[in-house]
PDB file of C-alpha atoms in Angstrom:
ATOM      1  CA  MET A 241     -26.649-103.582  26.455  1.00 66.00           C
ATOM      2  CA  PHE A 242     -30.016-102.072  25.630  1.00 74.00           C
ATOM      3  CA  ASN A 243     -33.134-104.154  25.471  1.00 79.00           C
ATOM      4  CA  SER A 244     -36.752-103.226  24.938  1.00 82.00           C
ATOM      5  CA  ASN A 245     -37.753-104.116  28.504  1.00 83.00           C
ATOM      6  CA  SER A 246     -35.151-101.835  30.088  1.00 89.00           C
ATOM      7  CA  ILE A 247     -35.972 -99.019  27.651  1.00 91.00           C
ATOM      8  CA  GLU A 248     -39.684 -99.375  28.407  1.00 91.00           C
ATOM      9  CA  ARG A 249     -39.012 -99.418  32.170  1.00 92.00           C
ATOM     10  CA  ASP A 250     -36.616 -96.459  32.082  1.00 93.00           C
ATOM     11  CA  PHE A 251     -38.846 -94.419  29.789  1.00 94.00           C
ATOM     12  CA  GLY A 252     -41.841 -95.140  32.020  1.00 94.00           C
ATOM     13  CA  LYS A 253     -39.842 -93.913  35.019  1.00 95.00           C
ATOM     14  CA  TYR A 254     -38.804 -90.772  33.135  1.00 95.00           C
ATOM     15  CA  ILE A 255     -42.388 -90.012  32.082  1.00 95.00           C
ATOM     16  CA  LYS A 256     -43.558 -90.502  35.679  1.00 96.00           C
ATOM     17  CA  GLU A 257     -40.901 -88.077  36.991  1.00 95.00           C
ATOM     18  CA  HIS A 258     -41.857 -85.563  34.298  1.00 94.00           C
ATOM     19  CA  SER A 259     -45.563 -85.919  35.085  1.00 96.00           C
ATOM     20  CA  ILE A 260     -44.945 -85.319  38.786  1.00 96.00           C
ATOM     21  CA  ALA A 261     -42.989 -82.145  37.980  1.00 95.00           C
ATOM     22  CA  VAL A 262     -45.709 -80.929  35.574  1.00 97.00           C
ATOM     23  CA  SER A 263     -48.417 -81.582  38.181  1.00 96.00           C
ATOM     24  CA  LYS A 264     -46.626 -79.185  40.561  1.00 97.00           C
ATOM     25  CA  LEU A 265     -46.779 -76.317  38.047  1.00 97.00           C
ATOM     26  CA  TYR A 266     -50.115 -75.150  39.433  1.00 96.00           C
ATOM     27  CA  LYS A 267     -48.276 -73.435  42.268  1.00 97.00           C
ATOM     28  CA  CYS A 268     -46.545 -71.261  39.633  1.00 98.00           C
ATOM     29  CA  ILE A 269     -49.820 -69.811  38.313  1.00 98.00           C
ATOM     30  CA  PRO A 270     -49.634 -66.529  40.319  1.00 98.00           C
ATOM     31  CA  ASP A 271     -46.104 -65.830  39.036  1.00 99.00           C
ATOM     32  CA  ILE A 272     -47.041 -66.820  35.477  1.00 99.00           C
ATOM     33  CA  TYR A 273     -50.060 -64.496  35.643  1.00 98.00           C
ATOM     34  CA  ASN A 274     -47.901 -61.637  36.952  1.00 99.00           C
ATOM     35  CA  ALA A 275     -45.315 -62.236  34.215  1.00 99.00           C
ATOM     36  CA  ILE A 276     -48.006 -62.136  31.523  1.00 98.00           C
ATOM     37  CA  GLU A 277     -49.419 -58.902  32.973  1.00 98.00           C
ATOM     38  CA  LEU A 278     -45.951 -57.328  33.040  1.00 98.00           C
ATOM     39  CA  ILE A 279     -45.193 -58.398  29.463  1.00 98.00           C
ATOM     40  CA  ASN A 280     -48.570 -57.095  28.252  1.00 97.00           C
ATOM     41  CA  ARG A 281     -47.855 -53.714  29.875  1.00 97.00           C
ATOM     42  CA  CYS A 282     -44.440 -53.719  28.197  1.00 98.00           C
ATOM     43  CA  TYR A 283     -46.034 -54.212  24.789  1.00 97.00           C
ATOM     44  CA  GLU A 284     -48.692 -51.573  25.491  1.00 96.00           C
ATOM     45  CA  SER A 285     -45.843 -49.102  26.106  1.00 96.00           C
ATOM     46  CA  LYS A 286     -44.116 -50.127  22.828  1.00 97.00           C
ATOM     47  CA  GLY A 287     -41.380 -52.023  24.631  1.00 98.00           C
ATOM     48  CA  LYS A 288     -39.737 -55.309  23.715  1.00 99.00           C
ATOM     49  CA  VAL A 289     -38.710 -58.496  25.484  1.00 99.00           C
ATOM     50  CA  LEU A 290     -35.049 -59.515  25.504  1.00 99.00           C
ATOM     51  CA  PHE A 291     -34.496 -63.230  26.150  1.00 99.00           C
ATOM     52  CA  PHE A 292     -31.194 -64.753  27.262  1.00 99.00           C
ATOM     53  CA  GLY A 293     -29.629 -67.763  28.952  1.00 99.00           C
ATOM     54  CA  ASN A 294     -26.885 -70.355  28.481  1.00 99.00           C
ATOM     55  CA  GLY A 295     -26.920 -73.787  26.819  1.00 98.00           C
ATOM     56  CA  GLY A 296     -30.442 -75.217  26.751  1.00 98.00           C
ATOM     57  CA  SER A 297     -31.695 -71.901  28.137  1.00 99.00           C
ATOM     58  CA  ALA A 298     -30.070 -70.131  25.166  1.00 99.00           C
ATOM     59  CA  ALA A 299     -32.013 -72.447  22.868  1.00 98.00           C
ATOM     60  CA  ASP A 300     -35.208 -71.691  24.808  1.00 99.00           C
ATOM     61  CA  SER A 301     -34.472 -67.962  24.482  1.00 99.00           C
ATOM     62  CA  GLN A 302     -34.250 -68.250  20.706  1.00 99.00           C
ATOM     63  CA  HIS A 303     -37.299 -70.503  20.563  1.00 99.00           C
ATOM     64  CA  LEU A 304     -39.511 -68.133  22.576  1.00 99.00           C
ATOM     65  CA  ALA A 305     -38.345 -65.007  20.744  1.00 99.00           C
ATOM     66  CA  ALA A 306     -39.133 -66.780  17.456  1.00 98.00           C
ATOM     67  CA  GLU A 307     -42.642 -67.661  18.673  1.00 98.00           C
ATOM     68  CA  LEU A 308     -43.312 -63.968  19.342  1.00 98.00           C
ATOM     69  CA  VAL A 309     -41.640 -62.425  16.294  1.00 98.00           C
ATOM     70  CA  GLY A 310     -42.925 -65.135  13.958  1.00 97.00           C
ATOM     71  CA  ARG A 311     -46.143 -66.663  15.170  1.00 94.00           C
ATOM     72  CA  TYR A 312     -47.215 -69.098  17.803  1.00 95.00           C
ATOM     73  CA  LYS A 313     -50.672 -70.230  16.695  1.00 94.00           C
ATOM     74  CA  LYS A 314     -52.287 -67.433  14.734  1.00 92.00           C
ATOM     75  CA  ASN A 315     -51.369 -65.004  11.998  1.00 92.00           C
ATOM     76  CA  ARG A 316     -50.834 -61.535  13.429  1.00 93.00           C
ATOM     77  CA  LYS A 317     -48.372 -58.663  13.428  1.00 95.00           C
ATOM     78  CA  ALA A 318     -44.886 -59.443  14.676  1.00 97.00           C
ATOM     79  CA  ILE A 319     -44.381 -59.021  18.407  1.00 98.00           C
ATOM     80  CA  SER A 320     -41.115 -57.330  19.394  1.00 98.00           C
ATOM     81  CA  ALA A 321     -38.690 -59.821  20.960  1.00 98.00           C
ATOM     82  CA  ILE A 322     -34.953 -60.437  20.734  1.00 99.00           C
ATOM     83  CA  ALA A 323     -32.808 -63.392  21.780  1.00 99.00           C
ATOM     84  CA  LEU A 324     -29.434 -62.113  22.984  1.00 99.00           C
ATOM     85  CA  THR A 325     -27.974 -65.553  22.298  1.00 98.00           C
ATOM     86  CA  THR A 326     -27.821 -65.355  18.507  1.00 98.00           C
ATOM     87  CA  ASP A 327     -25.179 -62.839  17.438  1.00 98.00           C
ATOM     88  CA  SER A 328     -21.970 -64.862  17.426  1.00 98.00           C
ATOM     89  CA  SER A 329     -19.863 -61.808  16.530  1.00 98.00           C
ATOM     90  CA  ILE A 330     -21.040 -59.811  19.546  1.00 98.00           C
ATOM     91  CA  ILE A 331     -20.853 -62.804  21.873  1.00 98.00           C
ATOM     92  CA  THR A 332     -17.334 -63.811  20.836  1.00 98.00           C
ATOM     93  CA  ALA A 333     -16.021 -60.229  20.698  1.00 98.00           C
ATOM     94  CA  VAL A 334     -17.259 -59.454  24.202  1.00 98.00           C
ATOM     95  CA  ALA A 335     -16.103 -62.831  25.541  1.00 98.00           C
ATOM     96  CA  ASN A 336     -12.653 -62.380  23.979  1.00 98.00           C
ATOM     97  CA  ASP A 337     -12.087 -58.657  24.580  1.00 98.00           C
ATOM     98  CA  MET A 338     -13.813 -58.313  27.945  1.00 98.00           C
ATOM     99  CA  HIS A 339     -15.113 -61.472  29.607  1.00 98.00           C
ATOM    100  CA  PHE A 340     -17.703 -64.176  28.980  1.00 98.00           C
ATOM    101  CA  ASN A 341     -19.533 -62.913  32.069  1.00 99.00           C
ATOM    102  CA  LYS A 342     -20.404 -59.737  30.129  1.00 99.00           C
ATOM    103  CA  ILE A 343     -21.846 -61.246  26.919  1.00 99.00           C
ATOM    104  CA  PHE A 344     -25.457 -60.432  27.827  1.00 99.00           C
ATOM    105  CA  GLN A 345     -24.719 -57.372  29.970  1.00 99.00           C
ATOM    106  CA  ARG A 346     -23.163 -55.467  27.058  1.00 99.00           C
ATOM    107  CA  GLN A 347     -26.103 -56.271  24.796  1.00 99.00           C
ATOM    108  CA  VAL A 348     -28.558 -55.106  27.463  1.00 99.00           C
ATOM    109  CA  GLU A 349     -26.564 -51.889  27.878  1.00 99.00           C
ATOM    110  CA  GLY A 350     -26.651 -51.307  24.113  1.00 98.00           C
ATOM    111  CA  LEU A 351     -30.149 -52.492  23.200  1.00 98.00           C
ATOM    112  CA  ALA A 352     -32.476 -52.208  26.194  1.00 99.00           C
ATOM    113  CA  ASN A 353     -34.714 -49.292  27.120  1.00 98.00           C
ATOM    114  CA  SER A 354     -36.522 -48.613  30.378  1.00 98.00           C
ATOM    115  CA  ASN A 355     -39.852 -49.887  29.007  1.00 97.00           C
ATOM    116  CA  ASP A 356     -38.355 -53.268  28.011  1.00 99.00           C
ATOM    117  CA  ILE A 357     -38.457 -56.576  29.846  1.00 99.00           C
ATOM    118  CA  LEU A 358     -35.482 -58.828  30.376  1.00 99.00           C
ATOM    119  CA  PHE A 359     -36.549 -62.467  30.272  1.00 99.00           C
ATOM    120  CA  ALA A 360     -33.695 -64.310  31.974  1.00 99.00           C
ATOM    121  CA  ILE A 361     -33.589 -68.107  31.826  1.00 99.00           C
ATOM    122  CA  SER A 362     -31.279 -70.167  34.049  1.00 99.00           C
ATOM    123  CA  THR A 363     -31.943 -73.620  35.468  1.00 98.00           C
ATOM    124  CA  SER A 364     -29.583 -72.928  38.390  1.00 98.00           C
ATOM    125  CA  GLY A 365     -30.438 -69.255  38.782  1.00 98.00           C
ATOM    126  CA  GLU A 366     -26.737 -68.649  39.400  1.00 98.00           C
ATOM    127  CA  SER A 367     -25.298 -67.998  35.910  1.00 98.00           C
ATOM    128  CA  ILE A 368     -23.050 -64.969  36.380  1.00 99.00           C
ATOM    129  CA  ASN A 369     -23.462 -63.651  32.829  1.00 99.00           C
ATOM    130  CA  VAL A 370     -27.259 -63.759  33.238  1.00 99.00           C
ATOM    131  CA  ILE A 371     -27.110 -62.063  36.646  1.00 99.00           C
ATOM    132  CA  ASN A 372     -24.781 -59.336  35.297  1.00 99.00           C
ATOM    133  CA  ALA A 373     -27.250 -58.600  32.496  1.00 99.00           C
ATOM    134  CA  VAL A 374     -30.149 -58.402  34.940  1.00 99.00           C
ATOM    135  CA  LYS A 375     -28.244 -55.968  37.161  1.00 99.00           C
ATOM    136  CA  ALA A 376     -27.399 -53.815  34.116  1.00 99.00           C
ATOM    137  CA  GLY A 377     -31.022 -53.850  32.980  1.00 99.00           C
ATOM    138  CA  LYS A 378     -32.319 -52.846  36.389  1.00 98.00           C
ATOM    139  CA  LYS A 379     -29.996 -49.804  36.303  1.00 98.00           C
ATOM    140  CA  ILE A 380     -31.654 -48.809  33.009  1.00 98.00           C
ATOM    141  CA  GLY A 381     -35.121 -49.340  34.498  1.00 98.00           C
ATOM    142  CA  CYS A 382     -36.032 -52.635  32.834  1.00 99.00           C
ATOM    143  CA  LYS A 383     -38.335 -55.074  34.575  1.00 99.00           C
ATOM    144  CA  VAL A 384     -37.085 -58.645  34.897  1.00 99.00           C
ATOM    145  CA  VAL A 385     -38.933 -61.927  34.497  1.00 99.00           C
ATOM    146  CA  SER A 386     -36.893 -65.043  35.191  1.00 99.00           C
ATOM    147  CA  LEU A 387     -37.329 -68.765  34.758  1.00 99.00           C
ATOM    148  CA  THR A 388     -35.297 -70.798  37.251  1.00 99.00           C
ATOM    149  CA  GLY A 389     -35.460 -74.114  39.078  1.00 98.00           C
ATOM    150  CA  ALA A 390     -36.942 -74.778  42.507  1.00 97.00           C
ATOM    151  CA  LYS A 391     -33.872 -73.978  44.594  1.00 96.00           C
ATOM    152  CA  LYS A 392     -33.293 -70.500  45.993  1.00 97.00           C
ATOM    153  CA  SER A 393     -31.060 -68.458  43.728  1.00 98.00           C
ATOM    154  CA  LEU A 394     -29.658 -64.989  43.242  1.00 99.00           C
ATOM    155  CA  LEU A 395     -31.468 -64.627  39.911  1.00 99.00           C
ATOM    156  CA  ALA A 396     -34.830 -65.384  41.521  1.00 98.00           C
ATOM    157  CA  LYS A 397     -34.046 -62.912  44.300  1.00 99.00           C
ATOM    158  CA  ILE A 398     -33.163 -59.975  42.018  1.00 99.00           C
ATOM    159  CA  SER A 399     -35.956 -60.549  39.479  1.00 99.00           C
ATOM    160  CA  ASP A 400     -39.216 -58.618  39.607  1.00 99.00           C
ATOM    161  CA  ILE A 401     -41.026 -61.871  38.871  1.00 99.00           C
ATOM    162  CA  SER A 402     -39.397 -65.272  39.132  1.00 99.00           C
ATOM    163  CA  ILE A 403     -41.158 -68.378  37.909  1.00 99.00           C
ATOM    164  CA  LYS A 404     -39.473 -71.284  39.680  1.00 98.00           C
ATOM    165  CA  ALA A 405     -39.970 -74.576  37.861  1.00 98.00           C
ATOM    166  CA  PRO A 406     -40.818 -77.045  40.648  1.00 97.00           C
ATOM    167  CA  SER A 407     -37.921 -79.447  40.138  1.00 96.00           C
ATOM    168  CA  TYR A 408     -34.277 -79.859  41.105  1.00 96.00           C
ATOM    169  CA  ASP A 409     -33.407 -81.936  38.017  1.00 96.00           C
ATOM    170  CA  VAL A 410     -31.973 -79.855  35.166  1.00 97.00           C
ATOM    171  CA  ASN A 411     -33.653 -81.947  32.471  1.00 96.00           C
ATOM    172  CA  HIS A 412     -37.105 -81.559  34.022  1.00 97.00           C
ATOM    173  CA  ILE A 413     -36.506 -77.870  34.760  1.00 98.00           C
ATOM    174  CA  GLN A 414     -35.745 -77.310  31.061  1.00 98.00           C
ATOM    175  CA  GLU A 415     -38.869 -79.222  30.023  1.00 98.00           C
ATOM    176  CA  LEU A 416     -40.985 -77.121  32.388  1.00 98.00           C
ATOM    177  CA  HIS A 417     -39.366 -73.902  31.154  1.00 99.00           C
ATOM    178  CA  ILE A 418     -40.436 -74.493  27.557  1.00 98.00           C
ATOM    179  CA  LEU A 419     -43.925 -75.503  28.695  1.00 98.00           C
ATOM    180  CA  ILE A 420     -44.243 -72.286  30.721  1.00 99.00           C
ATOM    181  CA  GLY A 421     -42.724 -70.246  27.881  1.00 99.00           C
ATOM    182  CA  HIS A 422     -45.140 -71.676  25.340  1.00 98.00           C
ATOM    183  CA  PHE A 423     -48.090 -70.884  27.592  1.00 98.00           C
ATOM    184  CA  ILE A 424     -46.886 -67.299  28.073  1.00 98.00           C
ATOM    185  CA  CYS A 425     -46.485 -66.913  24.287  1.00 98.00           C
ATOM    186  CA  GLU A 426     -49.984 -68.280  23.734  1.00 97.00           C
ATOM    187  CA  ILE A 427     -51.596 -65.796  26.123  1.00 97.00           C
ATOM    188  CA  ILE A 428     -49.493 -62.852  24.905  1.00 97.00           C
ATOM    189  CA  GLU A 429     -50.417 -63.670  21.307  1.00 95.00           C
ATOM    190  CA  LYS A 430     -54.094 -64.051  22.190  1.00 94.00           C
ATOM    191  CA  ASN A 431     -54.166 -60.572  23.747  1.00 89.00           C
ATOM    192  CA  TYR A 432     -51.806 -58.782  21.340  1.00 86.00           C
ATOM    193  CA  LYS A 433     -53.340 -55.920  19.390  1.00 73.00           C
TER     194      LYS A 433
END
């Protein structure tokens, strides 16, 4: 049964774990800087950012694309971004007629150009449908920024820039991903012309 003492204790433990993970983010600054530079160059060349991932990472993809297309903190022109996680007709058609592992790959093949950035989000860094999309994008000439967890992964290896959230716990990795994503949106918006 729940009681206020156990909730307070457990929540305190959770906050402490989260705080420790956040405090380790400083080691990600070089990769975050490089990602921001790459995204800025993409926008200077009239490119767009295509976000994708599964589950909570799909939600983050939609969230971050919305921050750029809509607004993060200030009123400005829309910034070109797409979440490949939103079109249920494409996703279900490709999953049904081809394979679920191709749901992002086919969209990259149909929508991406060489001056675009693929922003791949995967807590494990091993999601096959995300990796397939990255490989397809690299064939087109897209640059790839990824958000993963701390463990070594294929996604981190094949990305141009991989920001590895310094945690092995999926819940904390997801929390760090949205924190990093929000910061990237803030700086992109601040410099967008």
